[in-house]
Coordinates of C-alpha atoms in Angstrom, one line a residue:
M415 CA 27.8 -4.4 4.7
N416 CA 25.6 -7.5 5.1
N417 CA 22.6 -6.4 7.1
S418 CA 20.2 -9.2 7.9
W419 CA 16.7 -8.7 9.2
C420 CA 15.8 -12.4 9.4
T421 CA 14.3 -12.5 12.9
A422 CA 11.8 -14.7 14.8
E423 CA 9.1 -12.1 14.0
Q424 CA 9.7 -11.4 10.3
C425 CA 12.2 -12.1 7.5
P426 CA 12.2 -10.6 4.0
C427 CA 11.6 -14.1 2.5
D428 CA 8.5 -14.4 4.7
V429 CA 6.8 -11.4 3.2
S430 CA 4.6 -12.7 0.4
V431 CA 3.7 -11.3 -3.0
D432 CA 0.1 -11.0 -1.6
D433 CA 1.4 -8.8 1.2
L434 CA 2.8 -6.2 -1.2
F435 CA 0.2 -6.4 -4.0
K436 CA -3.3 -6.4 -2.7
I437 CA -6.4 -5.6 -4.8
G438 CA -8.4 -2.9 -3.0
I439 CA -9.9 0.5 -3.3
G440 CA -8.6 4.1 -2.8
P441 CA -7.6 6.4 -1.4
S442 CA -5.3 4.7 1.2
S443 CA -4.1 1.2 1.9
S444 CA -3.4 2.0 5.6
H445 CA -6.5 4.2 6.1
T446 CA -9.0 2.6 3.8
V447 CA -8.1 -1.0 2.9
G448 CA -6.6 -1.9 6.3
P449 CA -9.5 -0.6 8.4
M450 CA -12.0 -2.3 6.1
R451 CA -10.2 -5.6 6.5
A452 CA -10.0 -5.0 10.3
A453 CA -13.8 -4.4 10.5
R454 CA -14.5 -7.4 8.4
A455 CA -12.3 -9.6 10.6
F456 CA -14.1 -8.2 13.7
V457 CA -17.6 -9.0 12.6
D458 CA -16.5 -12.5 11.3
E459 CA -15.1 -13.2 14.8
L460 CA -18.2 -11.7 16.4
A461 CA -20.4 -14.0 14.3
G462 CA -18.4 -17.0 15.4
L463 CA -18.5 -16.5 19.2
P464 CA -20.0 -19.6 20.8
G465 CA -22.9 -19.3 23.2
R466 CA -23.0 -15.5 22.9
P467 CA -25.8 -13.1 23.6
R468 CA -27.0 -11.3 20.5
P469 CA -24.8 -8.3 19.7
H470 CA -26.8 -5.1 19.6
R471 CA -24.4 -2.1 19.2
V472 CA -20.8 -1.4 18.0
S473 CA -18.5 1.5 18.5
V474 CA -15.4 2.5 16.7
R475 CA -12.4 4.7 17.7
L476 CA -9.8 5.8 15.1
L477 CA -6.5 6.6 16.9
G478 CA -3.4 8.4 16.0
A479 CA -2.8 9.0 12.3
L480 CA -6.1 7.2 11.5
G481 CA -7.9 9.9 13.6
A482 CA -5.9 12.7 12.1
T483 CA -6.5 12.1 8.5
G484 CA -9.3 9.5 8.7
V485 CA -12.0 11.7 7.2
G486 CA -9.9 12.7 4.1
H487 CA -8.8 9.2 3.7
G488 CA -12.3 7.8 3.9
T489 CA -11.6 5.7 7.0
P490 CA -15.0 5.9 8.7
D491 CA -16.7 4.8 5.4
A492 CA -14.3 1.9 5.0
V493 CA -14.9 0.7 8.6
I494 CA -18.6 0.7 8.1
A495 CA -18.2 -1.2 4.8
G496 CA -16.1 -3.8 6.6
L497 CA -18.7 -4.2 9.3
R498 CA -21.2 -4.9 6.6
G499 CA -19.0 -7.8 5.5
W500 CA -17.7 -6.1 2.4
R501 CA -14.2 -6.9 1.1
S502 CA -11.9 -4.3 -0.4
E503 CA -10.9 -6.6 -3.3
D504 CA -14.4 -7.1 -4.7
C505 CA -16.8 -4.5 -3.2
D506 CA -18.3 -1.7 -5.3
P507 CA -16.0 1.3 -4.6
L508 CA -18.8 3.7 -5.4
L509 CA -21.0 2.2 -2.6
V510 CA -18.3 2.7 0.1
R511 CA -18.1 6.5 -0.1
G512 CA -20.7 8.2 2.1
Q513 CA -21.4 5.2 4.4
W514 CA -20.7 7.3 7.5
D515 CA -23.1 10.1 6.4
R516 CA -25.9 7.5 5.7
L517 CA -25.9 6.4 9.4
A518 CA -27.8 9.6 10.2
E519 CA -30.7 8.2 8.2
D520 CA -30.3 4.5 9.1
P521 CA -28.0 3.7 12.0
W522 CA -28.4 -0.1 11.5
V523 CA -25.5 -2.0 9.9
R524 CA -26.5 -5.3 8.4
S525 CA -23.4 -7.4 9.2
P526 CA -22.5 -11.1 9.1
A527 CA -23.1 -11.1 12.9
G528 CA -26.6 -9.7 12.5
P529 CA -27.9 -6.1 12.6
L530 CA -25.7 -3.8 14.6
L531 CA -26.6 -0.3 15.9
L532 CA -23.9 2.2 14.9
R533 CA -24.8 5.9 15.3
P534 CA -22.7 8.5 13.6
E535 CA -21.4 9.7 16.9
D536 CA -20.2 6.1 17.8
V537 CA -17.4 6.5 15.2
R538 CA -14.9 8.7 17.1
L539 CA -11.7 10.2 15.8
D540 CA -9.0 10.5 18.5
P541 CA -5.8 11.7 16.8
K542 CA -4.1 12.5 20.1
D543 CA -4.6 9.0 21.5
R544 CA -1.8 6.9 20.0
S545 CA -1.1 3.2 20.3
A546 CA 2.4 2.1 21.3
G547 CA 2.1 -0.6 18.7
H548 CA 1.7 1.6 15.6
P549 CA 0.5 5.1 14.6
N550 CA -2.5 3.6 12.8
A551 CA -4.7 2.0 15.4
I552 CA -8.4 1.2 15.5
D553 CA -10.6 0.1 18.4
I554 CA -13.8 -1.8 17.7
A555 CA -16.2 -2.9 20.4
A556 CA -19.5 -4.8 20.4
Y557 CA -22.1 -4.7 23.1
D558 CA -25.3 -6.6 23.9
G559 CA -28.7 -5.0 24.4
D560 CA -27.8 -4.2 28.1
G561 CA -24.6 -2.5 27.2
R562 CA -22.3 -5.3 28.3
P563 CA -19.2 -5.7 26.1
L564 CA -19.1 -8.9 24.0
L565 CA -15.9 -8.3 22.0
L566 CA -13.2 -5.7 22.2
R567 CA -10.4 -5.6 19.7
R568 CA -7.6 -3.2 18.8
Y569 CA -6.2 -3.5 15.3
L570 CA -3.0 -2.0 13.8
S571 CA -3.0 -1.0 10.1
V572 CA 0.7 -1.4 9.6
G573 CA 1.0 -0.4 5.9
G574 CA 0.0 -1.7 2.5
G575 CA -3.4 -2.9 3.8
T576 CA -1.8 -5.4 6.2
V577 CA -3.7 -5.5 9.6
L578 CA -2.6 -7.0 12.9
M579 CA -4.2 -7.3 16.2
E580 CA -2.3 -5.4 18.8
G581 CA 0.4 -7.6 20.2
E582 CA 0.4 -9.8 17.1
H583 CA 3.7 -10.1 15.2
Q584 CA 3.8 -9.9 11.4
A585 CA 5.4 -13.3 11.0
G586 CA 5.3 -15.1 7.6
S587 CA 4.6 -18.7 6.9
R588 CA 7.1 -21.0 8.5
R589 CA 6.4 -23.6 5.8
A590 CA 9.6 -24.9 4.3
I591 CA 10.9 -22.8 1.4
P592 CA 13.9 -23.5 -0.8
W593 CA 15.5 -20.0 -0.6
H594 CA 16.0 -18.1 2.7
F595 CA 17.5 -14.6 2.6
G596 CA 17.6 -11.9 5.3
S597 CA 19.1 -9.1 3.1
F598 CA 19.6 -8.2 -0.5
V599 CA 23.2 -9.3 -0.3
E600 CA 22.1 -12.8 0.7
L601 CA 19.5 -12.8 -2.1
V602 CA 22.2 -11.9 -4.7
E603 CA 24.4 -14.7 -3.3
I604 CA 21.6 -17.2 -3.9
C605 CA 21.1 -15.9 -7.4
E606 CA 24.8 -16.0 -8.3
R607 CA 25.5 -19.4 -6.7
H608 CA 22.6 -21.1 -8.4
S609 CA 22.4 -19.1 -11.7
M610 CA 18.9 -17.8 -10.9
T611 CA 17.1 -14.5 -11.4
I612 CA 15.4 -12.8 -8.5
D613 CA 11.9 -13.5 -9.9
E614 CA 12.7 -17.2 -10.1
V615 CA 13.8 -17.2 -6.4
V616 CA 10.5 -15.4 -5.4
R617 CA 8.4 -17.7 -7.5
Q618 CA 9.9 -20.9 -6.1
N619 CA 9.4 -19.7 -2.5
E620 CA 5.8 -18.8 -3.2
E621 CA 5.1 -22.1 -4.9
A622 CA 6.7 -24.0 -2.0
R623 CA 4.1 -22.3 0.3
G624 CA 1.3 -23.6 -1.9
R625 CA 0.6 -20.3 -3.6
R626 CA 0.1 -19.5 -7.3
P627 CA 2.0 -16.2 -7.6
D628 CA 1.6 -15.9 -11.4
D629 CA -2.2 -16.3 -11.2
H630 CA -2.4 -13.6 -8.5
L631 CA -0.1 -11.2 -10.3
V632 CA -1.9 -11.5 -13.6
R633 CA -5.0 -10.3 -11.7
V634 CA -3.0 -7.6 -10.1
W635 CA -1.7 -6.4 -13.4
G636 CA -5.2 -6.5 -14.8
V637 CA -6.3 -4.1 -12.0
M638 CA -3.3 -1.8 -12.5
N639 CA -3.8 -1.7 -16.3
A640 CA -7.5 -1.1 -15.9
A641 CA -6.8 1.8 -13.5
I642 CA -4.4 3.4 -16.1
E643 CA -7.1 3.1 -18.8
R644 CA -9.9 4.4 -16.6
G645 CA -7.9 7.3 -15.2
A646 CA -6.7 8.3 -18.7
S647 CA -10.2 8.6 -20.0
A648 CA -12.1 9.6 -16.9
S649 CA -15.1 11.9 -17.5
D650 CA -15.4 13.2 -13.9
S651 CA -13.1 16.1 -14.1
I652 CA -13.0 17.0 -10.4
L653 CA -11.7 14.7 -7.7
P654 CA -13.7 14.3 -4.4
G655 CA -12.8 16.4 -1.4
S656 CA -12.4 20.0 -0.3
L657 CA -9.5 20.8 -2.7
A658 CA -11.8 20.4 -5.7
L659 CA -8.7 19.2 -7.6
R660 CA -8.9 18.8 -11.3
R661 CA -7.9 15.5 -12.9
R662 CA -4.9 16.0 -15.1
A663 CA -4.3 12.5 -16.6
P664 CA -7.0 12.7 -19.3
R665 CA -5.7 15.9 -20.7
L666 CA -2.1 14.8 -20.5
T667 CA -2.9 11.5 -22.2
A668 CA -4.7 13.3 -25.0
A669 CA -1.7 15.6 -25.5
V670 CA 0.7 12.7 -25.6
T671 CA -1.4 10.7 -28.2
G672 CA -1.9 13.8 -30.3
G673 CA 1.6 13.8 -31.8
A674 CA 4.0 15.1 -29.2
P675 CA 7.8 14.7 -30.0
V676 CA 9.1 11.2 -29.1
A677 CA 11.3 12.3 -26.2
V678 CA 8.5 14.3 -24.7
S679 CA 6.0 11.6 -25.5
E680 CA 7.7 8.8 -23.5
L681 CA 8.3 11.1 -20.5
S682 CA 4.7 12.3 -20.6
R683 CA 3.4 8.8 -21.0
L684 CA 5.1 7.8 -17.8
H685 CA 3.6 10.9 -16.1
A686 CA 0.2 10.3 -17.5
A687 CA 0.0 6.6 -16.5
A688 CA 1.2 7.2 -13.0
M689 CA -1.2 10.1 -12.5
A690 CA -4.1 8.2 -14.0
V691 CA -3.7 5.5 -11.4
S692 CA -3.1 8.0 -8.6
E693 CA -6.2 10.0 -9.6
E694 CA -8.3 6.8 -9.6
N695 CA -7.0 6.1 -6.2
A696 CA -7.8 9.6 -5.0
A697 CA -11.3 9.1 -6.3
G698 CA -11.7 5.9 -4.2
R699 CA -11.8 3.6 -7.2
R700 CA -10.3 0.1 -7.7
V701 CA -6.5 0.0 -7.5
A702 CA -3.8 -2.4 -6.3
T703 CA -1.4 -1.6 -3.5
A704 CA 2.1 -1.3 -4.9
P705 CA 3.2 -1.5 -2.1
T706 CA 0.7 1.1 -0.8
N707 CA -2.2 3.0 -2.3
G708 CA -0.4 6.4 -1.9
A709 CA 2.3 5.1 -4.2
A710 CA 0.0 3.0 -6.4
G711 CA 0.8 4.7 -9.6
I712 CA 4.6 4.3 -9.8
I713 CA 5.0 0.5 -10.5
P714 CA 2.0 0.4 -13.0
A715 CA 3.5 3.3 -15.0
V716 CA 6.9 1.7 -15.2
V717 CA 5.5 -1.8 -16.1
D718 CA 3.4 -0.1 -18.8
F719 CA 6.5 1.7 -20.1
Y720 CA 8.4 -1.7 -20.3
L721 CA 5.5 -3.6 -21.9
R722 CA 5.0 -0.9 -24.6
S723 CA 8.7 -0.5 -25.4
A724 CA 9.5 -4.3 -25.4
G725 CA 6.2 -5.4 -26.9
A726 CA 5.8 -7.8 -24.0
G727 CA 2.5 -9.3 -22.6
A728 CA 1.1 -10.0 -19.2
Q729 CA 3.8 -12.5 -18.4
G730 CA 6.4 -9.7 -18.7
A731 CA 4.4 -7.8 -16.1
V732 CA 4.4 -10.9 -13.8
G733 CA 8.2 -11.1 -13.9
M734 CA 8.6 -7.5 -13.0
L735 CA 6.2 -7.7 -10.1
L736 CA 7.9 -10.8 -8.7
T737 CA 11.3 -9.0 -8.8
A738 CA 9.7 -5.9 -7.3
S739 CA 8.2 -8.0 -4.5
A740 CA 11.6 -9.1 -3.3
I741 CA 12.7 -5.5 -3.0
G742 CA 9.5 -4.5 -1.3
A743 CA 9.9 -7.4 1.1
I744 CA 13.4 -6.3 2.1
V745 CA 12.2 -2.8 2.8
K746 CA 9.1 -4.0 4.7
A747 CA 11.2 -6.2 7.0
G748 CA 14.1 -3.8 7.4
A749 CA 12.2 -0.5 7.6
S750 CA 8.5 0.1 6.8
V751 CA 6.2 0.9 3.9
S752 CA 3.8 2.9 6.2
G753 CA 3.7 6.7 5.7
A754 CA 2.3 7.0 9.2
E755 CA 5.4 5.2 10.6
I756 CA 8.3 6.6 8.6
G757 CA 6.9 9.2 6.2
C758 CA 6.4 9.1 2.4
Q759 CA 10.0 7.8 1.9
G760 CA 8.5 4.4 3.0
E761 CA 5.7 4.7 0.4
V762 CA 7.0 6.5 -2.7
G763 CA 10.6 5.7 -2.0
T764 CA 9.9 2.0 -1.7
A765 CA 7.7 2.0 -4.8
C766 CA 10.4 3.8 -6.8
A767 CA 13.0 1.3 -5.7
M768 CA 10.7 -1.6 -6.5
A769 CA 10.0 -0.2 -10.0
A770 CA 13.6 0.6 -10.7
G771 CA 14.8 -2.8 -9.8
A772 CA 12.1 -4.5 -11.7
L773 CA 12.7 -2.6 -14.9
C774 CA 16.5 -3.1 -14.6
S775 CA 15.9 -6.9 -14.3
A776 CA 13.4 -6.9 -17.2
L777 CA 16.0 -5.1 -19.4
G778 CA 18.6 -7.8 -18.7
G779 CA 20.3 -6.4 -15.6
T780 CA 22.0 -8.8 -13.2
P781 CA 20.7 -9.3 -9.6
A782 CA 23.5 -7.0 -8.4
Q783 CA 22.5 -4.3 -10.8
V784 CA 18.9 -4.7 -9.7
G785 CA 20.0 -3.8 -6.2
K786 CA 21.9 -0.8 -7.4
A787 CA 18.9 0.5 -9.4
A788 CA 16.7 0.0 -6.3
E789 CA 19.1 1.7 -4.0
I790 CA 19.1 4.8 -6.3
G791 CA 15.3 4.8 -6.0
I792 CA 15.5 4.8 -2.2
E793 CA 18.5 7.1 -1.8
H794 CA 16.9 10.0 -3.5
H795 CA 13.7 9.8 -1.5
L796 CA 15.3 9.5 2.0
G797 CA 13.6 11.9 4.4
L798 CA 10.5 12.4 2.2
T799 CA 7.6 13.6 4.4
C800 CA 4.0 12.4 4.3
D801 CA 2.1 15.7 4.4
P802 CA -1.2 15.3 2.5
V803 CA -2.9 18.7 2.2
A804 CA -6.4 18.6 3.8
G805 CA -5.8 14.9 4.7
L806 CA -6.5 13.9 1.1
V807 CA -4.3 11.6 -1.0
Q808 CA -4.0 14.2 -3.7
V809 CA -1.5 17.0 -3.1
P810 CA 1.4 16.3 -3.2
C811 CA 0.8 12.6 -3.6
I812 CA -0.4 12.4 -7.3
E813 CA 2.5 14.4 -8.7
R814 CA 4.9 12.5 -6.5
N815 CA 3.9 9.3 -8.2
A816 CA 4.5 10.8 -11.7
I817 CA 8.0 12.1 -10.8
A818 CA 9.0 8.9 -9.0
A819 CA 8.0 6.8 -12.0
V820 CA 10.4 8.8 -14.1
T821 CA 13.1 8.5 -11.4
A822 CA 12.7 4.8 -11.4
V823 CA 13.2 4.5 -15.2
Q824 CA 16.3 6.8 -14.9
A825 CA 17.7 4.7 -12.1
A826 CA 17.4 1.6 -14.2
M827 CA 18.9 3.2 -17.3
L828 CA 21.8 4.7 -15.4
T829 CA 22.6 1.4 -13.7
L830 CA 22.6 -0.5 -17.0
A831 CA 24.6 2.2 -18.8
E832 CA 27.4 2.0 -16.2
G833 CA 27.7 -1.8 -16.3
E834 CA 28.9 -3.4 -13.1
P835 CA 30.8 -0.7 -11.2
R836 CA 31.3 -1.1 -7.4
N837 CA 28.3 0.5 -5.6
R838 CA 29.4 2.6 -2.7
V839 CA 25.9 2.5 -1.1
S840 CA 24.2 -0.9 -0.9
L841 CA 20.4 -1.4 -1.0
D842 CA 20.7 -2.9 2.5
T843 CA 22.4 0.2 3.8
A844 CA 19.8 2.4 2.2
V845 CA 17.0 0.4 3.8
T846 CA 18.7 0.7 7.2
T847 CA 19.1 4.4 6.7
M848 CA 15.4 4.8 5.8
A849 CA 14.5 3.1 9.1
Q850 CA 16.8 5.5 11.0
V851 CA 15.5 8.6 9.2
G852 CA 11.9 7.5 9.9
A853 CA 12.6 7.0 13.6
D854 CA 14.1 10.5 13.8
M855 CA 11.3 12.2 11.8
H856 CA 8.8 14.3 13.7
A857 CA 5.3 12.9 13.9
K858 CA 3.8 15.9 12.2
Y859 CA 5.5 14.8 9.0
K860 CA 4.1 11.3 9.1
E861 CA 0.6 11.3 7.6
T862 CA -1.0 13.5 10.2
S863 CA -1.4 16.6 8.0
L864 CA 0.1 18.7 10.8
G865 CA 3.3 19.8 9.1
G866 CA 4.9 20.4 5.7
L867 CA 2.7 21.3 2.8
A868 CA -0.4 20.3 4.7
A869 CA 0.3 23.1 7.2
N870 CA 1.3 25.8 4.6
V871 CA -1.1 25.3 1.7
P872 CA -4.4 27.1 2.3
V873 CA -7.6 25.1 1.8
C874 CA -10.5 27.2 0.8

């Protein structure tokens, strides 16, 4: 089955490495990073309006899933940080938390467009008002001193920190690239015909667009590795939020390094690394989307597993991330990586597939084997709901990252052990199925905290 999603709007080979691996802050790429980027884009546009009256006041509405879990995901804080002109990739994460509460003391936001009045009540959560364009929508409006509107914009946070204005299509660069593929089958055909690996195809396409993918991914891996190290040694034992959830990565890391049996040690190291990043994300600290924040611990844990076992350096991480980006691009074009759109199968399922394929390639697997490993990662997450308890990216999200990291390693190992048997389910078929399952899934299981564990686990 040769599915091809290469359309006028988006093709897998148009999804860049930067789209999948963004440096940002927790706890959510769609609910924190995306809204911050949207608000920053708004004030930049406001500052550039020609011959405009001076803006005086702004208002914000968080629609759909952003309104439903916005407080737990830190969305109001992120929007205000973006209005101040802060960027998720280099702001101080500790300064972002509490921005909404501080408006009660000082309702003036110092923005690139000048001081803007934003009272706490001017940030509204409207979970029942949904945009037809995407479940994650945000309205931002600016007014002059007489209350006349100066600029009105609706942004869609479509997953992984990517933001579009409503009506805008997520098209990639149309600059000439050497390798066009609309499905994984087509990508494998390119690799086999030209004796290339998947990471080489991605690198050449990125370089043809004038990008420096290796430089970007070295920085991304640095952020991922730093998150593992911080999370493994964190001294703040309780994560923010109403669950008062205890960090587990520091204790698990200490147990692993204290002389656990080898088999237990390797398994637990994967658990610990994935949970360390996920707990840092839950605490609102610096992480990288992979391809989202809710799934940010899976790929770093698997890359760390490979680098330790192979004695490889940062360049080994770059190769894995390039391979992973091809898989993520195919999922993003053929289905979605947004939990609000298709459930957690699009976040954790995609990250597991990306990590499994990347590890398979790093261990010498062929492009066809990479696809098989990635398909296993998706297949066993189909239908996974997004049901964060109390609207926090903690339960079941943190544990899901740990289990999915192990699944990714198992998928790669199983694929390599079996050699090159015919795969009855292709990666392309699994991606199409993910999209169909997501379309059928009830909205209460898509990052609204209205169903699943979120509806059944009491919050004291």
